[in-house]
Coordinates of C-alpha atoms and ligand atoms in Angstrom, one line a residue:
M52 CA 0.0 0.0 0.0
H53 CA 1.2 3.5 -0.8
A54 CA 2.1 5.4 2.4
S55 CA -0.5 8.1 1.7
S56 CA -3.4 5.9 0.6
P57 CA -5.9 5.5 3.5
L58 CA -6.5 2.2 5.2
Q59 CA -9.7 0.8 3.7
L60 CA -12.1 -0.6 6.2
A61 CA -15.8 -1.2 6.5
V62 CA -18.7 -2.6 8.5
I63 CA -21.1 -5.0 6.8
G64 CA -24.6 -5.5 8.3
N65 CA -28.3 -5.1 7.8
P66 CA -29.4 -2.7 9.0
V67 CA -26.1 -0.7 9.2
A68 CA -27.1 2.9 8.7
H69 CA -27.0 3.8 12.4
S70 CA -23.6 2.2 13.0
R71 CA -21.1 4.3 14.9
S72 CA -18.2 2.2 13.8
P73 CA -17.0 4.7 11.1
Q74 CA -16.8 7.5 13.7
I75 CA -15.0 5.3 16.2
H76 CA -12.4 3.9 13.7
C77 CA -11.7 7.3 12.2
A78 CA -11.1 8.6 15.7
F79 CA -8.6 5.8 16.3
G80 CA -6.9 6.6 13.0
A81 CA -6.7 10.3 14.0
Q82 CA -5.1 9.4 17.3
L83 CA -2.4 7.2 15.7
G84 CA -1.8 9.2 12.5
I85 CA -3.3 6.6 10.2
A86 CA -5.6 7.8 7.4
V87 CA -8.7 5.7 7.5
D88 CA -11.5 5.2 4.9
Y89 CA -14.2 3.3 6.8
R90 CA -17.5 2.7 5.0
K91 CA -20.9 1.2 5.9
V92 CA -21.9 -1.7 3.6
L93 CA -25.6 -2.7 3.6
A94 CA -25.7 -6.3 2.5
E95 CA -28.9 -8.0 1.4
P96 CA -29.7 -11.5 2.7
G97 CA -27.6 -14.0 0.8
Q98 CA -25.2 -11.3 -0.5
F99 CA -22.7 -11.3 2.4
A100 CA -19.9 -13.2 0.6
R101 CA -20.3 -11.1 -2.5
C102 CA -19.9 -7.9 -0.5
V103 CA -16.8 -9.2 1.3
D104 CA -15.3 -10.3 -2.0
A105 CA -15.8 -6.8 -3.4
L106 CA -14.1 -5.2 -0.4
R107 CA -11.1 -7.5 -0.9
A108 CA -11.0 -6.7 -4.6
R109 CA -10.7 -3.0 -3.9
G110 CA -7.8 -3.5 -1.5
A111 CA -9.5 -3.3 1.9
R112 CA -7.5 -4.4 5.0
G113 CA -10.5 -5.9 6.6
C114 CA -14.0 -5.3 7.9
N115 CA -16.3 -5.6 10.8
V116 CA -19.4 -7.7 10.6
T117 CA -22.6 -7.1 12.5
I118 CA -26.2 -8.4 12.7
P119 CA -27.2 -10.7 11.0
F120 CA -24.0 -11.9 9.3
K121 CA -21.6 -12.9 12.1
Q122 CA -22.2 -16.6 11.5
D123 CA -21.9 -16.1 7.7
A124 CA -18.5 -14.5 8.4
F125 CA -17.4 -17.5 10.5
G126 CA -18.3 -19.7 7.5
Y127 CA -16.5 -17.3 5.1
C128 CA -13.1 -16.9 6.6
D129 CA -10.2 -19.3 5.8
V130 CA -8.9 -19.4 9.4
A131 CA -10.8 -18.6 12.6
S132 CA -9.2 -17.6 15.9
E133 CA -9.9 -19.8 18.9
R134 CA -12.3 -17.2 20.5
A135 CA -14.2 -16.9 17.2
A136 CA -14.5 -20.7 16.9
R137 CA -15.8 -20.9 20.5
A138 CA -18.4 -18.2 19.7
G139 CA -19.2 -19.8 16.3
A140 CA -19.3 -16.2 15.1
V141 CA -16.9 -13.6 13.6
N142 CA -17.2 -9.9 14.0
T143 CA -13.8 -9.0 12.4
L144 CA -12.3 -10.1 9.1
I145 CA -8.7 -9.5 8.4
F146 CA -7.6 -9.7 4.7
D147 CA -4.1 -11.0 4.4
D148 CA -2.5 -11.5 1.0
A149 CA -4.1 -14.7 0.1
A150 CA -6.2 -15.8 3.1
C151 CA -9.0 -14.2 5.1
R152 CA -8.7 -14.5 8.9
G153 CA -11.7 -14.3 11.2
D154 CA -11.8 -13.2 14.8
N155 CA -14.3 -12.2 17.4
T156 CA -13.6 -9.2 19.6
D157 CA -17.0 -8.8 21.2
G158 CA -16.2 -10.8 24.3
V159 CA -12.9 -9.1 25.0
G160 CA -14.6 -5.8 24.3
L161 CA -17.2 -6.5 27.0
L162 CA -14.6 -7.6 29.5
R163 CA -12.4 -4.5 29.0
D164 CA -15.4 -2.2 29.3
L165 CA -16.5 -3.9 32.6
A166 CA -13.0 -4.1 34.1
D167 CA -11.2 -1.0 32.8
N168 CA -13.9 1.5 32.2
L169 CA -16.5 0.6 34.8
G170 CA -14.4 -0.9 37.5
L171 CA -16.4 -4.2 37.5
P172 CA -14.1 -7.2 37.5
I173 CA -15.8 -10.6 36.9
A174 CA -13.7 -12.7 39.2
G175 CA -15.7 -14.3 42.0
K176 CA -19.0 -12.7 40.8
R177 CA -22.4 -14.3 40.3
I178 CA -23.5 -13.3 36.8
L179 CA -26.9 -13.7 35.1
V180 CA -26.9 -13.6 31.3
L181 CA -30.3 -13.0 29.7
G182 CA -30.7 -14.5 26.2
A183 CA -29.2 -17.5 24.5
G184 CA -28.7 -16.3 20.9
G185 CA -25.6 -15.2 19.1
A186 CA -24.9 -12.3 21.4
A187 CA -24.9 -14.5 24.5
R188 CA -22.8 -17.2 22.8
G189 CA -20.2 -14.5 21.9
I190 CA -19.7 -13.4 25.5
L191 CA -20.0 -16.7 27.4
G192 CA -16.4 -18.0 26.8
P193 CA -14.7 -14.7 27.7
L194 CA -16.9 -14.4 30.9
L195 CA -16.1 -17.9 32.0
S196 CA -12.4 -17.4 31.5
S197 CA -12.4 -14.4 33.9
G198 CA -13.1 -16.6 36.9
P199 CA -16.7 -15.9 37.9
Q200 CA -18.3 -17.8 40.8
L201 CA -21.3 -18.6 38.5
V202 CA -22.7 -17.7 35.1
H203 CA -26.3 -18.5 34.8
V204 CA -27.9 -18.3 31.3
A205 CA -31.6 -17.6 31.3
N206 CA -33.7 -17.5 28.2
R207 CA -37.3 -17.1 27.2
T208 CA -37.0 -20.5 25.4
A209 CA -35.4 -22.7 28.1
S210 CA -34.2 -25.4 25.7
R211 CA -31.9 -22.8 23.9
A212 CA -30.3 -21.9 27.2
T213 CA -29.7 -25.6 28.0
S214 CA -28.2 -26.3 24.6
L215 CA -26.0 -23.2 24.7
I216 CA -24.3 -24.1 27.9
A217 CA -23.8 -27.7 26.9
G218 CA -21.2 -26.5 24.4
F219 CA -19.0 -25.0 27.2
A220 CA -16.9 -27.0 29.7
A221 CA -17.2 -25.2 33.0
A222 CA -18.4 -27.7 35.5
G223 CA -20.2 -26.2 38.5
R224 CA -19.8 -22.6 37.3
L225 CA -22.3 -22.6 34.5
A226 CA -26.0 -23.2 34.6
G227 CA -29.0 -22.5 32.4
S228 CA -32.8 -22.2 32.6
G229 CA -35.9 -20.5 31.4
L230 CA -36.8 -17.0 32.7
Q231 CA -39.4 -18.5 35.0
D232 CA -36.9 -20.9 36.7
L233 CA -34.2 -18.7 38.1
P234 CA -32.2 -19.3 41.3
E235 CA -33.2 -17.5 44.4
A236 CA -29.8 -16.1 45.4
P237 CA -29.3 -12.7 43.9
F238 CA -26.7 -11.9 41.2
D239 CA -24.0 -9.2 41.3
L240 CA -24.2 -8.5 37.6
I241 CA -27.1 -9.0 35.1
I242 CA -26.2 -8.7 31.5
N243 CA -29.0 -8.4 28.9
A244 CA -28.0 -10.2 25.7
T245 CA -31.5 -10.6 24.4
A246 CA -32.8 -8.8 21.3
A247 CA -35.6 -7.4 23.5
S248 CA -34.0 -3.9 23.9
L249 CA -33.9 -3.5 20.1
D250 CA -37.7 -3.3 20.0
G251 CA -38.2 -1.9 23.5
S252 CA -40.1 -5.0 24.7
F253 CA -38.3 -6.1 27.9
S254 CA -40.6 -7.9 30.5
P255 CA -39.6 -7.0 34.0
L256 CA -38.0 -9.6 36.3
P257 CA -38.3 -9.9 40.1
S258 CA -36.2 -7.1 41.6
T259 CA -34.8 -9.6 44.1
L260 CA -32.7 -11.1 41.3
L261 CA -30.2 -8.3 41.7
R262 CA -28.0 -7.9 44.7
A263 CA -28.5 -4.5 46.4
G264 CA -25.9 -2.3 44.9
G265 CA -25.3 -4.7 42.0
A266 CA -24.9 -3.8 38.3
V267 CA -26.9 -4.2 35.1
Y268 CA -25.4 -4.0 31.6
D269 CA -27.2 -4.0 28.3
L270 CA -25.2 -5.1 25.3
V271 CA -27.3 -2.7 23.2
Y272 CA -26.5 1.0 23.2
A273 CA -29.1 3.6 22.8
E274 CA -29.6 7.3 23.3
A275 CA -32.1 6.7 26.1
P276 CA -31.8 4.0 28.8
T277 CA -33.3 0.8 27.5
P278 CA -36.3 -0.8 29.4
F279 CA -33.9 -3.3 30.8
L280 CA -31.6 -0.6 32.3
K281 CA -34.6 1.2 33.7
W282 CA -35.7 -2.0 35.3
G283 CA -32.2 -2.4 36.8
E284 CA -32.3 1.1 38.2
R285 CA -35.7 0.4 39.8
A286 CA -34.3 -2.9 41.2
G287 CA -31.5 -0.9 43.0
A288 CA -28.6 -1.2 40.7
A289 CA -25.6 1.0 41.7
L290 CA -24.5 0.9 38.1
A291 CA -26.5 0.7 34.8
A292 CA -24.4 0.7 31.7
D293 CA -25.3 0.4 28.0
G294 CA -23.1 -1.3 25.4
L295 CA -21.3 1.8 24.0
G296 CA -18.2 1.0 26.0
M297 CA -18.2 -2.5 24.7
L298 CA -18.7 -1.2 21.1
V299 CA -15.6 1.0 21.5
E300 CA -13.5 -1.7 23.1
Q301 CA -14.3 -4.3 20.5
A302 CA -13.5 -1.8 17.9
G303 CA -10.2 -1.1 19.5
E304 CA -9.3 -4.7 19.4
S305 CA -10.3 -5.0 15.7
F306 CA -8.2 -1.9 14.9
Y307 CA -5.3 -3.6 16.6
L308 CA -5.8 -6.7 14.5
W309 CA -5.7 -4.7 11.3
T310 CA -2.9 -2.3 12.2
G311 CA -0.8 -3.8 15.1
Q312 CA -1.4 -0.5 17.0
R313 CA -3.6 -0.1 20.0
P314 CA -5.8 3.0 20.1
R315 CA -6.6 4.9 23.3
T316 CA -10.2 3.6 23.6
R317 CA -11.2 5.4 26.8
E318 CA -10.5 8.8 25.1
V319 CA -12.8 7.9 22.2
L320 CA -15.5 6.6 24.5
N321 CA -15.5 9.8 26.5
G322 CA -15.7 11.8 23.3
L323 CA -18.7 9.8 22.2
R324 CA -20.4 10.2 25.5
R325 CA -19.8 14.0 25.5
A326 CA -21.1 14.3 22.0
A327 CA -24.3 12.4 22.8
P328 CA -24.9 12.4 26.5
R329 CA -27.5 9.8 27.5
R330 CA -30.8 11.2 28.5
S331 CA -31.8 10.4 32.0
N332 CA -35.5 9.4 31.4
Ligands
ATR1078 P1 -28.7 -12.3 18.7 O1 -27.7 -12.8 17.7 O2 -28.9 -10.8 18.8 O3 -28.4 -12.9 20.0 P2 -30.8 -14.2 18.2 O4 -29.8 -15.3 17.9 O5 -32.0 -14.1 17.3 O6 -30.1 -12.8 18.1 O7 -31.3 -14.3 19.7 C1 -32.1 -13.4 20.2 C2 -32.3 -13.6 21.7 O8 -33.1 -12.7 22.3 C3 -32.8 -15.0 22.1 O9 -32.3 -15.4 23.3 C4 -34.3 -14.6 22.2 O10 -35.1 -15.5 23.0 P3 -35.7 -16.9 22.4 O11 -34.5 -17.8 22.2 O12 -36.7 -17.4 23.3 O13 -36.3 -16.5 21.0 C5 -34.2 -13.3 22.9 N1 -35.4 -12.4 22.8 C6 -35.8 -11.8 21.7 N2 -36.9 -11.0 22.0 C7 -37.1 -11.2 23.3 C8 -38.1 -10.7 24.2 N3 -39.0 -9.8 23.8 N4 -38.1 -11.1 25.5 C9 -37.1 -12.0 25.9 N5 -36.2 -12.5 25.1 C10 -36.2 -12.1 23.8

């Protein structure tokens, strides 16, 4: 690549119009003196591979992949990292000369946001994960490897929770159930990995599920607190966080995979929060 030609990157998804990834990666580039051309690519169902091929043909370094194509991306790449293979999903493609590598930075993004930005380490904690779809699958391995006392996966459809946990070897530290069948002892941290926040349809849970002074975290980011976060606040959470920090941290790890350089993610996160402070309603 010529020294002055920008690093070509993109995010592929559907929908993709509201993605903040271009802004985040351009901010990383500005920090590190790397010119970045980061585009949003709307792919129609069945067109994922064709869109990636086109990016490669025009010399892109890689791309991010978002809903609903993370499993397609796992199938597309020539080599998948261990964490991508465990998640069965890829959110970052890296285009090397001949091959395409796939990785998944979502889990590490969540852990960094929890530990570094929010001061919430996982070790020794009782954690409840709501949801058993792709988003939950992506964070389960990284959460378990951080030494929690327990991760309980609860899902509207109980059988999906049971089959999700069956794929992870974490005897005694991992359990699963339906939403109606939750343990009595409260959790230190409840993470919403369901798609309910996307359509604003969260059904409240018993407030006794959250330890007094515990934390709630929604993987989704939104301008106003999601119904899940509002529930958490009513249930006595000392901290209620949306997924903007995770978004920035997963992006930082993707940027590192493409460039070998680590951006100062906290600075970019603070900038985003200043630009669009969350409303308090
Ligand atoms: P993603 O990749 O975003 O995880 P997914 O694989 O379609 O998407 O999974 C969506 C998750 O959100 C599932 O756990 C789903 O529960 P079911 O398995 O019972 O379908 C959950 N979900 C979606 N809408 C929900 C709602 N209104 N209330 C509770 N859970 C919901």
